[in-house]
mmCIF file of C-alpha atoms in Angstrom:
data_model
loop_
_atom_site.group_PDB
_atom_site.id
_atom_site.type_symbol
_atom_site.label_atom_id
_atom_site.label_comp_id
_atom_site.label_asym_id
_atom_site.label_seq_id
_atom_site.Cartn_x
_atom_site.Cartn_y
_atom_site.Cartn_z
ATOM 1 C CA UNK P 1 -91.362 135.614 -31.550
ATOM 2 C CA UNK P 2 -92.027 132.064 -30.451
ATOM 3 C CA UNK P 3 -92.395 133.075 -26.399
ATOM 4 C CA UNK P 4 -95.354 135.716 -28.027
ATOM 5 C CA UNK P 5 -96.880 132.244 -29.607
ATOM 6 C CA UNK P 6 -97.015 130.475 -26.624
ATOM 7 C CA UNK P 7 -98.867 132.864 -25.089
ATOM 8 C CA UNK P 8 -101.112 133.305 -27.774
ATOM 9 C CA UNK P 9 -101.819 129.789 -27.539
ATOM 10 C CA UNK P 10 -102.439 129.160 -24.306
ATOM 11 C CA UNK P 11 -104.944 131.786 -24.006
ATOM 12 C CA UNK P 12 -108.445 131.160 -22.408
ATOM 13 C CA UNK P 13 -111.726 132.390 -23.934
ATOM 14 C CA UNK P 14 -111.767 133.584 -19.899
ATOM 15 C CA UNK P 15 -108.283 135.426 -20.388
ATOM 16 C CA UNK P 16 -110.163 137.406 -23.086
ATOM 17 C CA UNK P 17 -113.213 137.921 -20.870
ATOM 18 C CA UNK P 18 -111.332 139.275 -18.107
ATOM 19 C CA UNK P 19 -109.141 141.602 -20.280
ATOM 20 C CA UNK P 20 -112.080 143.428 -21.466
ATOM 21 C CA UNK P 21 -113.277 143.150 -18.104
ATOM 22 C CA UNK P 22 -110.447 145.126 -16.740
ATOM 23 C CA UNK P 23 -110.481 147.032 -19.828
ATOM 24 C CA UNK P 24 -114.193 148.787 -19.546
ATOM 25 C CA UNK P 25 -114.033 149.246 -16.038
ATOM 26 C CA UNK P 26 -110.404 151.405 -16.560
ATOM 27 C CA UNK P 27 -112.390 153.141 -19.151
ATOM 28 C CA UNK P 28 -115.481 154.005 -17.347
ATOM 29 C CA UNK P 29 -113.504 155.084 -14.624
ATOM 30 C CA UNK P 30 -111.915 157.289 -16.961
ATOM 31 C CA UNK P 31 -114.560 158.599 -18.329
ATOM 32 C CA UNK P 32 -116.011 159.341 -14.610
ATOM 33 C CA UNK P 33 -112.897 161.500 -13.666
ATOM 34 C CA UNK P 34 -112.790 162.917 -16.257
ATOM 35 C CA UNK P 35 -112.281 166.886 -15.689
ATOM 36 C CA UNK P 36 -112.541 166.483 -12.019
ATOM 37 C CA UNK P 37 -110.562 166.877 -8.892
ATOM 38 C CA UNK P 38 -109.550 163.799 -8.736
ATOM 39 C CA UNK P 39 -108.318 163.323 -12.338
ATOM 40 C CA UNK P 40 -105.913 165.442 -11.409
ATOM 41 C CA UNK P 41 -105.232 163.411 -8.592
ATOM 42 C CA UNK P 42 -104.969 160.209 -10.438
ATOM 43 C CA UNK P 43 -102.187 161.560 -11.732
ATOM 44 C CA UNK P 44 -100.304 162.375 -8.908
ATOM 45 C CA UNK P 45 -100.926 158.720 -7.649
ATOM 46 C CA UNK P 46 -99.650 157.836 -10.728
ATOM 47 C CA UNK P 47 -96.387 159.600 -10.400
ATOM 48 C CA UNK P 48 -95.796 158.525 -7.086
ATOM 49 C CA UNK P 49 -96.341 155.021 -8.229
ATOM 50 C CA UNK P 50 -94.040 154.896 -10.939
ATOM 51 C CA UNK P 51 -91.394 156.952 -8.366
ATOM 52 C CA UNK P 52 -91.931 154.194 -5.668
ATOM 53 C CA UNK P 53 -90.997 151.547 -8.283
ATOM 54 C CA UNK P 54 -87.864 153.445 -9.367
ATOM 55 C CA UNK P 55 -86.564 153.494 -5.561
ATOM 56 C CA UNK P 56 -87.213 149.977 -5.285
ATOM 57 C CA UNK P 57 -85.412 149.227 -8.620
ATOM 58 C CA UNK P 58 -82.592 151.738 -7.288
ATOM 59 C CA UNK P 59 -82.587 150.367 -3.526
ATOM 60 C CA UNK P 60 -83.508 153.381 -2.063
ATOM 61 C CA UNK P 61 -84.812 151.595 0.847
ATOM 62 C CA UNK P 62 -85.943 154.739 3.477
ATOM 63 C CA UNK P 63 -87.506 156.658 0.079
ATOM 64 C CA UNK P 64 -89.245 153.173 -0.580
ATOM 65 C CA UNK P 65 -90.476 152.692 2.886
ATOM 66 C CA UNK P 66 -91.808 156.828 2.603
ATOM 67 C CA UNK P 67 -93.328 155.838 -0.549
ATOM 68 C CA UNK P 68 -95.170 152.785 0.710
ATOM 69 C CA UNK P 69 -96.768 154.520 3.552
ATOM 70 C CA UNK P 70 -97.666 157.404 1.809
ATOM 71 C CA UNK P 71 -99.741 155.662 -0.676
ATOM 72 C CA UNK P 72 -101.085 153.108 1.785
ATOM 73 C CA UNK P 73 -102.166 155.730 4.509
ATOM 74 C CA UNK P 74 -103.338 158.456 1.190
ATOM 75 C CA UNK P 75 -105.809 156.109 0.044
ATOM 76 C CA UNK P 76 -107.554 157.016 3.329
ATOM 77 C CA UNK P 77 -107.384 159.970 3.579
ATOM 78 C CA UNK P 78 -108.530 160.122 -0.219
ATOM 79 C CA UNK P 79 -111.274 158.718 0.383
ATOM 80 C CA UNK P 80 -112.194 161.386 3.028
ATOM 81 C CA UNK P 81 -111.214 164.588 0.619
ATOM 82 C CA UNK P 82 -113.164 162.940 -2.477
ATOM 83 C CA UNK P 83 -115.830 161.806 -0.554
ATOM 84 C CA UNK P 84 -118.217 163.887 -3.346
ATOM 85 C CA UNK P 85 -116.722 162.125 -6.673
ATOM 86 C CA UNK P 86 -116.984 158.912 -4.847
ATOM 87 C CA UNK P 87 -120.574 159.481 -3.904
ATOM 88 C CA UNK P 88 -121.236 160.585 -7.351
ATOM 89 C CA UNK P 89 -119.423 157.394 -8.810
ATOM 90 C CA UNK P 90 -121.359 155.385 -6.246
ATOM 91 C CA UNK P 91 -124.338 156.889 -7.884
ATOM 92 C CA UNK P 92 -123.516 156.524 -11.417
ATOM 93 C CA UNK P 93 -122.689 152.710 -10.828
ATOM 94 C CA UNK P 94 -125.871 152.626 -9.176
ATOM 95 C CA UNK P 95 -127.624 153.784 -12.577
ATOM 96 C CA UNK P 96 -128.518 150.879 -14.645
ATOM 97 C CA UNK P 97 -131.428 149.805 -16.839
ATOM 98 C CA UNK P 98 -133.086 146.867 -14.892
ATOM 99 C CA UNK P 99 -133.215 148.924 -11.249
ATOM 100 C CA UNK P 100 -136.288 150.689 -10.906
ATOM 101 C CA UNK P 101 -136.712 154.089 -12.248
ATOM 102 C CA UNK P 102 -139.447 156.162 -10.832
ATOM 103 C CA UNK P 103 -140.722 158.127 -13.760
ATOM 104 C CA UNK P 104 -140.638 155.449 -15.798
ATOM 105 C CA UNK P 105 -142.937 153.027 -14.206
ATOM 106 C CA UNK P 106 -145.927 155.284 -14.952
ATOM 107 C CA UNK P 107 -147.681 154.723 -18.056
ATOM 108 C CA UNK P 108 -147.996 157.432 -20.829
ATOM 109 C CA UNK P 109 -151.201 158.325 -19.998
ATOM 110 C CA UNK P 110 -150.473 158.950 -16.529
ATOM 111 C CA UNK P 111 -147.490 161.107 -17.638
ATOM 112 C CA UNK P 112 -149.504 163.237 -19.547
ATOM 113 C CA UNK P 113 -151.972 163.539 -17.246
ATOM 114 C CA UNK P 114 -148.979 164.789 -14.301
ATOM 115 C CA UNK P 115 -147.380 167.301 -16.955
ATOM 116 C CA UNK P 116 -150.987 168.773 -17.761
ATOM 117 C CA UNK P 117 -151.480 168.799 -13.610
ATOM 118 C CA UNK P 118 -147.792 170.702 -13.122
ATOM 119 C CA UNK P 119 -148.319 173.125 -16.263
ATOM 120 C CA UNK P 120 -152.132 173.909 -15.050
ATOM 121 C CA UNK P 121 -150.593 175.217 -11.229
ATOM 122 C CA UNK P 122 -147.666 176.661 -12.825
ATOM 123 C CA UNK P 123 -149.454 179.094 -15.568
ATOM 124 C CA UNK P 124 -151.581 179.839 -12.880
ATOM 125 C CA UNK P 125 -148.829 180.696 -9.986
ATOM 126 C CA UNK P 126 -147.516 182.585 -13.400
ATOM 127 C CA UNK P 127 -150.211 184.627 -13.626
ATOM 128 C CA UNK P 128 -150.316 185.518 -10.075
ATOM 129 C CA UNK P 129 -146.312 186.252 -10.281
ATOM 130 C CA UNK P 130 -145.934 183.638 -7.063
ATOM 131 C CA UNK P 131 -142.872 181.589 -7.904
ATOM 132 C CA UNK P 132 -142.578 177.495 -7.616
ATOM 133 C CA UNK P 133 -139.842 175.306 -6.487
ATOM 134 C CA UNK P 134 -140.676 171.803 -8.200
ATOM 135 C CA UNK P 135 -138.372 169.243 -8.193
ATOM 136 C CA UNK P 136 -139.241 165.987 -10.778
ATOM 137 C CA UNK P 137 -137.621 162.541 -9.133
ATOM 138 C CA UNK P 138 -135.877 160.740 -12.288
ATOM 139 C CA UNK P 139 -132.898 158.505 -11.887
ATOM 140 C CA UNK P 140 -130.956 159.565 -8.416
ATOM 141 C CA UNK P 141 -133.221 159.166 -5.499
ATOM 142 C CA UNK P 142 -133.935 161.849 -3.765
ATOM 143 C CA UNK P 143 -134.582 160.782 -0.139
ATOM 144 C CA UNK P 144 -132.022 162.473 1.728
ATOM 145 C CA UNK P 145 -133.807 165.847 0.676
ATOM 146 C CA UNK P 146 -137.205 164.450 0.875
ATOM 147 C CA UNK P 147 -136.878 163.301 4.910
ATOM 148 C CA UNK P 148 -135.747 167.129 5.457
ATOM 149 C CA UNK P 149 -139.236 168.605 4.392
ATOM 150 C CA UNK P 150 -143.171 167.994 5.227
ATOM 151 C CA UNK P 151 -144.241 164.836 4.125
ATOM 152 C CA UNK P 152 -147.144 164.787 2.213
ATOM 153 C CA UNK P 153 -147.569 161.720 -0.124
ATOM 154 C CA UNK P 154 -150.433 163.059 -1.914
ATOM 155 C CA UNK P 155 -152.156 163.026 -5.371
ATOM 156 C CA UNK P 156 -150.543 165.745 -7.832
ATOM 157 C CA UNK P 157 -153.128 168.081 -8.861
ATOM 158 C CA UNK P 158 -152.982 171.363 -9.742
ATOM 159 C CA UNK P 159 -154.865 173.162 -6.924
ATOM 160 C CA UNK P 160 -152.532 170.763 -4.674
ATOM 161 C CA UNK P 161 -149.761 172.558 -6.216
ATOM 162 C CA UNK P 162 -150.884 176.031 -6.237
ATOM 163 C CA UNK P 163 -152.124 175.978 -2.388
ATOM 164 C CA UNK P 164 -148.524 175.179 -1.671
ATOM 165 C CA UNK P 165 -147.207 177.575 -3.028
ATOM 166 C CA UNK P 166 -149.683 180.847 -2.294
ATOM 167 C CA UNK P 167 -147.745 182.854 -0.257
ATOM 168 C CA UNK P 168 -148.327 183.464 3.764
ATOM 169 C CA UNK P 169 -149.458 179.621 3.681
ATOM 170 C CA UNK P 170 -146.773 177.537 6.035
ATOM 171 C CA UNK P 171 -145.052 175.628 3.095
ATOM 172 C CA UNK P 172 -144.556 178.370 0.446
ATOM 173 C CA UNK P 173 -141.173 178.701 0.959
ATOM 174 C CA UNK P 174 -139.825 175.385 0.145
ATOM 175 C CA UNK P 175 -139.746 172.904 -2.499
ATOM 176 C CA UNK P 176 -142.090 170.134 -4.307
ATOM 177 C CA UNK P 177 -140.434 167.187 -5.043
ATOM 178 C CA UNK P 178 -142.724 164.591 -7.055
ATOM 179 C CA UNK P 179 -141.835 161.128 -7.253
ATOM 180 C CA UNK P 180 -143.938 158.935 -9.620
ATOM 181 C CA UNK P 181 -147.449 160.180 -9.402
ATOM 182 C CA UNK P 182 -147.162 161.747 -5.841
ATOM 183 C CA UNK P 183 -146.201 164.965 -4.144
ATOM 184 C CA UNK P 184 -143.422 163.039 -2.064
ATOM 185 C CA UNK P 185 -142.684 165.969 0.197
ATOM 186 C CA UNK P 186 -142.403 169.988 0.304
ATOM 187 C CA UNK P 187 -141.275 172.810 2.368
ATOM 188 C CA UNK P 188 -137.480 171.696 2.116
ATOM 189 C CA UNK P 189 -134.600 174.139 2.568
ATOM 190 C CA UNK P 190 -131.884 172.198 1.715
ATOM 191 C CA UNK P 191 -129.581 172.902 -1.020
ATOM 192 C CA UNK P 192 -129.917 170.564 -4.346
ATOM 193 C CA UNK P 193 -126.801 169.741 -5.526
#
């Protein structure tokens, strides 16, 4: 009992930072795996962990050195198979409050007045039974899929929206994708994951 009080005492308001720290990032990380691949796999690593530090307490020396490599060289190639969850958790870390957020640096008003634009073209392609592809920019950028389409950087309006889209015209096929107030690009044919 007295070694637990002299730790207790010698502990740093920065100890305590740093513990919750560590803490919330092992969390969020948690929470990111979370039914995924690689929660699954985090479990593996953690069985081979705790296996490498039974051969080492047993002095199983050539299981040890198989052990080491294995989990030095698999973080590699890890980070080749999971190349999507890390992108994703690239992405989510990427998400915060004070970065810039596309749809939210228009005012109300201007909003509205997009929402009205996007309902007008799309009762009207409705009524004509031509279908629409639009794709509203929010929190993950979407420039890898806008640089595969025609760029257009235009206005949003409703006739805009519904000459796209008429069919027999060269970019009905594709996509809209708005960012802000403008019509960042159409006629894409990539897949939107």
């Amino acid at each position: 009992m007295g070694r637990v009080m002299t730790y207790l005492v010698n502990i740093r308001i920065a100890d305590i930072i740093d513990i919750l720290i560590v803490a919330f990032v092992i969390y969020k990380f948690m929470e990111l795996i979370k039914e995924t691949r690689a929660e699954q796999l985090m479990k593996g690593i953690l069985a081979l962990f705790v296996f490498t530090q039974v051969t080492k307490m047993l002095n199983l020396y050539t299981m040890q050195w198989i052990l080491d490599n294995t989990l030095f060289y698999g973080v590699f190639s890890l980070m080749i198979v999971f190349q999507p969850e890390l992108r994703r958790g690239l992405e989510y870390i990427g998400r915060s409050n004070f970065l810039s957020k596309p749809m939210r640096e228009i005012r109300s008003e201007k909003i509205n007045k997009l929402t009205a634009e996007i309902v007008a073209a799309v009762q009207s392609l409705s009524r004509q039974k031509i279908g629409a592809l639009i794709v509203i920019e929010q929190e993950t950028g979407l420039n890898e899929i806008i640089e595969t389409g025609t760029m257009l950087d235009a206005d949003i309006s409703s006739e805009l929206l519904i000459n796209i889209f008429i069919p027999n015209t060269p970019l009905h096929d594709g996509a809209v994708v708005i960012r802000g107030e403008k019509n960042k690009s159409s006629c894409m044919f990539s897949s939107i994951n």
